[in-house]
Coordinates of C-alpha atoms in Angstrom, one line a residue:
M9 CA 0.0 0.0 0.0
S10 CA 2.9 2.3 -0.5
V11 CA 4.6 3.8 -3.6
D12 CA 8.3 2.8 -3.8
G13 CA 8.5 2.8 0.0
A14 CA 7.1 6.4 0.3
Y15 CA 5.1 7.4 3.3
A16 CA 1.3 7.5 2.7
N17 CA 1.0 11.0 4.3
L18 CA 3.4 12.3 1.7
V19 CA 2.0 10.5 -1.4
L20 CA -1.7 10.4 -0.8
P21 CA -2.4 14.2 -0.6
R22 CA -0.6 14.7 -3.9
L23 CA -2.5 11.8 -5.6
V24 CA -5.8 13.2 -4.4
A25 CA -4.9 16.7 -5.6
D26 CA -3.8 15.5 -9.0
A27 CA -7.1 13.6 -9.4
G28 CA -9.1 16.8 -9.0
L29 CA -11.6 15.3 -6.7
D30 CA -14.3 17.4 -5.0
S31 CA -14.2 17.7 -1.3
R32 CA -16.6 14.8 -0.6
D33 CA -14.7 12.3 -2.9
A34 CA -11.4 13.6 -1.6
S35 CA -12.5 12.9 1.9
L36 CA -13.5 9.4 1.0
A37 CA -10.3 8.7 -0.9
T38 CA -8.3 9.9 2.0
E39 CA -10.2 7.7 4.5
L40 CA -9.9 4.7 2.2
G41 CA -6.2 5.2 1.6
Y42 CA -5.1 5.9 5.2
G43 CA -7.5 3.5 6.7
T44 CA -6.6 0.6 4.5
V45 CA -2.9 1.1 5.2
R46 CA -3.6 1.4 8.9
A47 CA -5.6 -1.8 9.0
T48 CA -3.4 -3.9 6.7
G49 CA -2.4 -6.5 9.2
T50 CA -5.9 -7.3 10.4
L51 CA -7.3 -7.1 6.9
D52 CA -4.8 -9.6 5.7
E53 CA -5.8 -12.0 8.5
I54 CA -9.4 -11.7 7.3
L55 CA -8.5 -12.1 3.7
R56 CA -6.6 -15.3 4.5
Q57 CA -9.8 -16.8 5.8
C58 CA -11.7 -15.9 2.6
S59 CA -9.1 -16.6 -0.1
S60 CA -8.5 -19.9 -1.8
R61 CA -5.0 -18.8 -2.5
D62 CA -2.1 -17.9 -0.2
L63 CA -1.8 -14.2 0.0
A64 CA 1.9 -14.5 -1.0
D65 CA 0.7 -16.0 -4.3
I66 CA -1.7 -13.1 -5.1
D67 CA -0.4 -10.3 -7.4
G68 CA 0.5 -7.3 -5.3
A69 CA -1.9 -5.0 -7.2
V70 CA -4.7 -7.4 -6.8
L71 CA -4.0 -7.8 -3.1
D72 CA -4.1 -4.0 -2.6
V73 CA -7.5 -4.0 -4.4
L74 CA -8.7 -6.7 -2.1
R75 CA -7.5 -4.7 1.0
L76 CA -9.3 -1.6 -0.2
G77 CA -12.5 -3.5 -0.8
A78 CA -12.3 -5.3 2.6
Y79 CA -11.8 -2.0 4.3
Q80 CA -14.8 -0.5 2.6
L81 CA -16.9 -3.4 3.6
L82 CA -15.8 -3.6 7.2
R83 CA -14.8 -0.1 8.3
T84 CA -16.9 2.3 6.3
R85 CA -20.6 3.0 5.8
V86 CA -20.4 2.2 2.1
P87 CA -23.2 -0.3 1.3
A88 CA -21.9 -3.8 0.8
H89 CA -23.1 -4.2 -2.8
A90 CA -21.5 -0.9 -3.8
A91 CA -18.2 -1.7 -2.1
V92 CA -18.0 -5.0 -3.9
A93 CA -19.0 -3.6 -7.3
T94 CA -16.7 -0.6 -7.2
T95 CA -13.8 -2.8 -6.1
V96 CA -14.4 -5.3 -8.9
D97 CA -14.5 -2.3 -11.3
L98 CA -11.2 -1.1 -9.8
A99 CA -9.6 -4.4 -10.5
R100 CA -10.6 -4.1 -14.2
A101 CA -9.6 -0.5 -14.4
T102 CA -6.1 -1.3 -13.1
G103 CA -5.5 -3.9 -15.7
N104 CA -6.5 -6.9 -13.6
A105 CA -9.7 -7.9 -15.3
R106 CA -8.8 -11.6 -15.2
A107 CA -8.8 -11.3 -11.4
A108 CA -12.3 -9.7 -11.3
G109 CA -14.1 -12.9 -10.5
F110 CA -11.6 -13.8 -7.8
V111 CA -12.0 -10.4 -6.2
N112 CA -15.8 -10.6 -6.3
A113 CA -15.8 -14.1 -4.6
V114 CA -13.3 -13.1 -1.9
L115 CA -15.1 -9.9 -1.0
R116 CA -18.5 -11.6 -0.8
K117 CA -17.0 -13.9 1.8
V118 CA -15.5 -10.9 3.6
G119 CA -18.9 -9.2 3.7
A120 CA -20.6 -12.2 5.4
R121 CA -19.4 -10.8 8.8
D122 CA -18.8 -7.4 10.2
F123 CA -15.4 -6.3 11.5
D124 CA -16.1 -7.2 15.2
A125 CA -17.3 -10.6 14.2
W126 CA -14.2 -11.2 12.1
C127 CA -12.0 -10.1 14.9
D128 CA -13.7 -12.5 17.3
R129 CA -13.3 -15.3 14.7
I130 CA -9.6 -14.8 13.8
G131 CA -8.7 -14.0 17.4
R132 CA -10.6 -16.7 19.2
D133 CA -7.4 -18.4 20.3
A134 CA -5.4 -15.2 20.9
S135 CA -4.4 -13.8 24.2
P136 CA -6.2 -10.8 25.6
A137 CA -3.5 -8.5 24.2
G138 CA -3.5 -10.4 20.9
K139 CA -7.2 -9.7 20.6
L140 CA -6.5 -6.0 21.1
A141 CA -3.8 -6.2 18.4
L142 CA -6.3 -7.5 15.9
R143 CA -9.2 -5.2 16.8
Y144 CA -7.0 -2.1 16.8
C145 CA -4.8 -3.1 13.9
H146 CA -1.4 -3.1 15.6
P147 CA 1.4 -5.7 15.4
G148 CA 1.7 -7.7 18.6
W149 CA 5.2 -6.3 19.4
I150 CA 3.9 -2.7 19.4
V151 CA 1.0 -3.7 21.7
G152 CA 3.6 -5.2 24.0
A153 CA 5.7 -2.0 23.9
F154 CA 2.6 0.2 24.7
A155 CA 1.7 -2.2 27.5
D156 CA 5.2 -2.0 28.9
A157 CA 5.2 1.8 28.8
L158 CA 1.8 2.2 30.4
G159 CA 2.2 -0.6 32.9
G160 CA 5.7 0.6 34.0
E161 CA 4.8 4.2 34.6
H162 CA 4.5 3.8 38.3
V163 CA 8.1 2.5 38.5
A164 CA 9.4 4.2 35.4
E165 CA 11.9 6.3 37.2
E166 CA 13.6 3.4 39.0
P167 CA 16.9 2.6 37.3
P168 CA 16.9 -0.8 35.6
A169 CA 18.7 -3.6 37.4
E170 CA 21.4 -3.7 34.8
E171 CA 22.1 -2.1 31.5
P172 CA 19.9 -4.1 29.2
P173 CA 21.3 -5.7 26.1
D174 CA 19.9 -4.4 22.8
E175 CA 18.3 -7.7 21.8
E176 CA 16.2 -7.9 24.9
L177 CA 14.7 -4.4 24.5
A178 CA 12.6 -5.2 21.4
G179 CA 9.3 -5.8 23.1
E180 CA 8.7 -9.0 21.1
E181 CA 6.3 -10.4 23.7
L182 CA 2.7 -9.3 24.1
A183 CA 3.2 -7.8 27.5
G184 CA -0.5 -6.8 27.7
E185 CA -1.3 -10.2 29.4
E186 CA 0.4 -8.8 32.5
L187 CA -1.9 -5.9 32.7
A188 CA -5.3 -6.1 34.4
G189 CA -8.2 -3.9 35.2
E190 CA -7.6 -0.2 34.7
E191 CA -4.2 -0.8 33.2
F192 CA -5.6 -3.1 30.5
D193 CA -8.5 -0.6 29.9
E194 CA -5.9 2.1 29.3
L195 CA -3.9 0.0 26.9
E196 CA -7.1 -0.5 24.9
A197 CA -7.8 3.3 25.0
A198 CA -4.2 4.0 23.8
L199 CA -4.6 1.6 20.9
A200 CA -8.0 2.9 20.0
A201 CA -6.7 6.5 19.9
D202 CA -3.7 5.3 17.8
D203 CA -6.1 3.7 15.4
A204 CA -8.2 6.8 14.9
R205 CA -7.8 9.4 12.2
P206 CA -5.7 12.1 13.8
E207 CA -6.5 15.8 14.0
T208 CA -4.2 18.3 12.1
H209 CA -2.5 20.6 14.5
L210 CA -1.1 24.0 13.5
V211 CA 1.3 26.4 15.2
A212 CA 1.4 30.2 15.1
W213 CA 5.1 31.0 15.2
P214 CA 5.8 33.2 18.3
G215 CA 6.4 36.8 17.3
R216 CA 5.0 36.3 13.8
L217 CA 1.4 35.6 14.4
E218 CA -1.1 35.6 17.2
R219 CA -2.9 32.4 17.7
S220 CA -6.3 34.1 17.5
A221 CA -5.4 35.3 14.0
L222 CA -4.5 31.7 13.0
I223 CA -7.9 30.5 14.4
E224 CA -9.7 33.2 12.4
Q225 CA -7.9 32.2 9.2
A226 CA -7.9 28.4 9.6
G227 CA -10.9 27.7 11.8
G228 CA -10.5 25.1 14.5
I229 CA -9.9 25.7 18.1
A230 CA -7.1 26.6 20.4
T231 CA -5.0 23.7 21.6
P232 CA -5.6 23.0 25.3
F233 CA -1.9 22.9 26.3
S234 CA 0.4 24.7 23.8
P235 CA -0.1 28.5 23.9
Y236 CA 0.7 28.7 20.2
G237 CA -1.3 25.7 18.8
V238 CA -4.6 25.3 16.9
R239 CA -6.4 22.0 16.4
L240 CA -7.8 22.2 12.9
S241 CA -11.4 21.3 12.2
E242 CA -12.1 18.1 10.3
G243 CA -11.7 18.7 6.6
G244 CA -9.6 21.8 7.1
D245 CA -6.8 22.2 4.6
P246 CA -3.6 23.7 5.9
A247 CA -2.4 24.5 2.4
S248 CA -5.3 27.0 2.1
V249 CA -4.1 29.0 5.1
A250 CA -2.4 32.2 4.1
A251 CA -0.3 32.4 7.3
I252 CA 1.2 29.0 6.5
R253 CA 2.1 30.0 3.0
E254 CA 3.7 33.2 4.4
H255 CA 5.8 31.2 7.0
R256 CA 4.0 32.9 9.9
A257 CA 2.5 29.5 10.9
G258 CA 3.1 25.9 10.3
V259 CA 1.8 22.4 10.7
Q260 CA 3.1 20.8 13.9
D261 CA 1.6 18.3 16.4
E262 CA 0.9 19.9 19.7
G263 CA 3.2 17.4 21.4
S264 CA 6.2 18.6 19.3
Q265 CA 5.3 22.2 20.2
L266 CA 5.3 21.3 23.9
C267 CA 8.6 19.5 23.8
A268 CA 10.4 22.4 22.1
L269 CA 8.8 24.8 24.5
A270 CA 9.8 22.7 27.5
L271 CA 13.5 23.0 26.6
T272 CA 13.3 26.8 26.8
R273 CA 11.6 26.6 30.2
L274 CA 14.1 24.4 32.1
E275 CA 16.1 26.4 34.6
I276 CA 19.8 26.9 33.9
T277 CA 22.7 28.6 35.7
G278 CA 24.9 31.1 33.8
P279 CA 24.4 32.6 30.4
D280 CA 21.5 31.7 28.1
T281 CA 22.5 32.8 24.7
R282 CA 23.7 29.6 22.8
W283 CA 21.1 27.1 21.8
L284 CA 21.6 23.9 19.7
D285 CA 19.1 21.7 17.9
L286 CA 21.3 18.7 17.4
C287 CA 19.2 16.7 14.9
A288 CA 17.1 19.5 13.4
G289 CA 15.5 18.1 10.3
P290 CA 12.9 18.7 9.0
G291 CA 12.8 21.8 11.1
G292 CA 9.6 22.1 13.0
K293 CA 11.1 22.2 16.5
A294 CA 14.0 24.3 15.2
A295 CA 11.5 26.9 14.1
M296 CA 9.8 27.0 17.5
L297 CA 13.2 27.3 19.2
A298 CA 14.3 30.0 16.7
A299 CA 11.2 32.0 17.4
L300 CA 11.6 31.8 21.1
A301 CA 15.3 32.4 21.0
S302 CA 14.7 35.7 19.1
T303 CA 12.7 37.1 22.0
R304 CA 15.4 36.2 24.5
G305 CA 18.6 37.3 22.8
A306 CA 19.8 33.8 22.1
Q307 CA 21.1 32.4 18.8
L308 CA 20.1 28.9 17.6
T309 CA 22.5 26.5 15.8
A310 CA 20.6 23.9 13.9
N311 CA 22.6 20.8 12.9
E312 CA 21.4 18.3 10.4
L313 CA 23.2 15.3 8.9
H314 CA 21.4 15.2 5.5
P315 CA 21.8 18.2 3.2
H316 CA 18.2 17.8 1.8
R317 CA 16.8 17.9 5.3
A318 CA 19.1 20.8 6.2
K319 CA 17.5 22.7 3.3
L320 CA 14.1 22.1 4.8
V321 CA 15.4 23.5 8.2
A322 CA 16.7 26.6 6.4
Q323 CA 13.4 27.1 4.7
V324 CA 11.2 26.8 7.8
T325 CA 13.6 29.0 10.0
E326 CA 14.1 31.7 7.3
G327 CA 14.0 35.2 8.9
W328 CA 15.3 34.1 12.3
D329 CA 18.9 34.3 13.5
V330 CA 19.7 30.6 12.9
R331 CA 23.0 29.1 11.9
I332 CA 22.6 25.9 9.8
D333 CA 25.3 23.3 10.1
I334 CA 25.4 20.1 8.0
G335 CA 27.3 17.2 9.6
D336 CA 27.2 14.1 11.8
A337 CA 26.1 15.3 15.3
R338 CA 28.3 12.7 16.9
E339 CA 31.4 14.4 15.5
L340 CA 30.6 18.0 16.4
A341 CA 33.0 19.9 18.6
D342 CA 32.5 23.1 20.6
E343 CA 35.0 24.3 23.3
Q344 CA 32.6 26.8 24.8
G345 CA 29.6 24.5 25.2
Y346 CA 26.0 25.2 24.6
D347 CA 23.5 26.5 27.2
R348 CA 20.5 24.6 25.9
I349 CA 20.5 21.5 23.6
L350 CA 17.5 19.8 22.1
L351 CA 18.2 16.2 21.0
D352 CA 15.1 15.0 19.1
A353 CA 16.7 11.6 18.5
P354 CA 16.0 9.3 15.5
C355 CA 13.6 6.7 16.9
S356 CA 11.1 4.0 16.0
G357 CA 8.4 6.6 15.5
L358 CA 5.9 4.5 17.5
G359 CA 4.4 7.6 18.9
A360 CA 3.2 8.9 15.6
L361 CA 1.7 5.8 14.0
R362 CA -1.6 7.5 13.6
R363 CA 0.0 10.0 11.2
R364 CA 2.2 7.4 9.5
P365 CA 0.0 4.4 9.5
E366 CA 2.2 2.2 7.3
A367 CA 5.1 2.5 9.8
R368 CA 3.4 0.0 12.1
W369 CA 3.7 -2.7 9.5
R370 CA 7.1 -1.7 8.1
R371 CA 9.1 -1.7 11.3
G372 CA 9.8 -4.7 13.5
P373 CA 11.4 -5.2 16.9
D374 CA 14.8 -6.0 15.2
D375 CA 14.9 -2.4 14.0
L376 CA 15.3 -1.1 17.5
A377 CA 18.8 -2.4 18.2
E378 CA 20.5 -0.1 15.7
L379 CA 18.4 2.9 16.8
I380 CA 19.3 2.4 20.4
V381 CA 23.0 2.4 19.6
L382 CA 22.5 5.6 17.6
Q383 CA 20.5 7.3 20.4
T384 CA 23.2 6.3 22.9
E385 CA 25.9 7.9 20.7
L386 CA 23.9 11.0 20.2
I387 CA 23.3 11.5 23.9
D388 CA 27.0 11.1 24.6
A389 CA 27.7 13.8 21.9
A390 CA 25.1 16.1 23.4
V391 CA 26.5 15.8 26.9
R392 CA 30.0 16.6 25.5
L393 CA 28.6 19.7 23.8
L394 CA 26.7 20.9 26.8
R395 CA 28.4 23.3 29.2
P396 CA 28.2 22.8 33.0
G397 CA 25.0 24.4 34.2
G398 CA 23.3 23.9 30.8
V399 CA 20.4 21.7 30.1
L400 CA 19.7 19.0 27.5
G401 CA 16.2 18.0 26.4
Y402 CA 16.1 14.4 25.2
V403 CA 13.0 13.8 23.0
T404 CA 11.7 10.8 21.2
C405 CA 8.5 10.3 19.3
S406 CA 8.1 6.9 20.9
P407 CA 6.9 5.6 24.2
H408 CA 9.1 2.4 24.0
L409 CA 10.9 2.0 27.3
A410 CA 14.1 1.1 25.5
E411 CA 14.1 4.5 23.7
T412 CA 13.0 6.5 26.7
I413 CA 13.4 5.7 30.4
Q414 CA 16.1 3.0 29.8
Q415 CA 18.1 5.4 27.6
V416 CA 17.9 8.1 30.2
H417 CA 19.1 5.9 33.1
A418 CA 21.8 4.4 31.0
A419 CA 23.0 8.0 30.2
L420 CA 23.0 8.9 33.9
D421 CA 25.1 5.8 34.6
R422 CA 27.6 6.7 31.9
H423 CA 27.9 10.4 32.9
P424 CA 28.5 11.1 36.6
D425 CA 28.2 14.9 35.8
L426 CA 24.6 14.5 34.5
R427 CA 21.5 15.0 36.6
L428 CA 17.8 14.3 35.8
V429 CA 15.7 17.4 36.0
D430 CA 12.0 17.3 36.9
A431 CA 10.5 18.3 33.6
R432 CA 6.9 18.6 34.8
P433 CA 7.1 22.3 35.6
A434 CA 8.0 22.9 32.0
F435 CA 4.7 21.2 31.0
A436 CA 2.7 23.1 33.6
E437 CA -0.4 23.5 31.4
V438 CA -0.6 19.8 30.5
S439 CA -3.0 17.6 32.3
G440 CA -2.8 13.8 32.7
L441 CA 0.9 13.6 33.5
T442 CA 2.2 10.9 35.7
D443 CA 4.1 11.4 39.0
T444 CA 7.5 11.1 37.4
P445 CA 10.2 13.6 36.5
T446 CA 10.1 12.7 32.8
V447 CA 7.1 13.4 30.6
Q448 CA 5.3 10.9 28.4
L449 CA 2.5 12.3 26.3
W450 CA -0.2 10.0 24.8
P451 CA -2.9 10.4 22.1
H452 CA -5.6 9.0 24.4
R453 CA -4.6 11.3 27.3
Q454 CA -3.5 14.6 25.7
G455 CA -4.6 14.2 22.1
T456 CA -1.0 14.6 21.0
D457 CA 1.5 12.2 19.4
A458 CA 3.2 10.0 22.1
M459 CA 6.2 12.2 22.6
F460 CA 8.7 11.6 25.4
F461 CA 10.7 14.3 27.1
A462 CA 13.5 14.1 29.7
G463 CA 15.4 17.1 31.0
L464 CA 19.1 16.6 31.9
R465 CA 21.5 19.1 33.5
R466 CA 25.2 18.9 33.4
V467 CA 27.0 19.9 36.6
E468 CA 30.6 20.4 37.4
S469 CA 32.4 17.1 37.3
P470 CA 32.6 15.5 40.7

């Protein structure tokens, strides 16, 4: 369900625009595209029950057509006869006329049950967490990772017994079986929110546009936590907003806004003029930092490894006093040290699966080992670049414990001159936080991506 490995959220809007669809058809096409990609794993399990052929033996284009048809039948209000007929027509229109009869036969079997009944059937022998994985269209290992994060929050700040090896951090087991009662209910709520179509969040760049003016232009409502954010009304089109075209506003999840803002709120000792965004691409958090730095007499350096992403950073921060560096963050050197550093580390992206629905099926637990090593090296580089008295904001768009709490405690073990800062005061407006010094946001609690933030201060070496 992707084009040459591209992300659906980048490809689909262009395809819809090129097709010249009216708003109603564009909305349906968007729902079918994103929804089918999001539900691929569960749809495939259903199709296996209804197909006389192994899915691996079905032509890729025909399989995609079957997934679209199954999604229409099971997760939209399109009448069953219309869903089957249009899907068969689609098979013919895409040069797969010989498969039309096969598509018709499979989808008629799919339509014999509704989605809940199919989930009950294919999950009858599954564990409780396995049933949730099917119903909310998540791979089991991700359900396990969410369960670990939610179930471990009450002890999340206790250091691990030992530094865990990479291979054991993958969350391969469905840990949800260990949750009960309210914890299990919250796991279901987290998965349900992750399976829902996300809102679009906008940001009025500080100093360039008042949020009230952005609401007037774009519609929507003020975000409940970020003082600069707007939650766009369903069907709203960010491309039509003049302030976004004029670089006075942007598209940015409220969680990302809050994490960038939090770095600027952590207390430091000494000067506060040199800020660094260590992994700045594509530039959303850099723009927020640049805007806030401009009001406080600070200069931001934005470093990015990839030239094409550095170009995006330059575009989004144009007009602010920002120095753009291109290079490997692990090799940077600075004798003076920075006062504030944001490390928005490359991660699994499990916190933004609702915006990148295909990522849940592309990634596997084996991908984590390499990411964890990279995150470790980047944290070490950030500590080296941070002056005593300065603060580091470690951010991931993932709730996976191996990328969050365990990384933080491993860093504290490696660096005796590093201290964990209570980040909650920097998120003072945010409700639903747990009683821990790090902050984990969730779609079902705050309506944001599942962003993690830890504040770390470097002190004089003991």
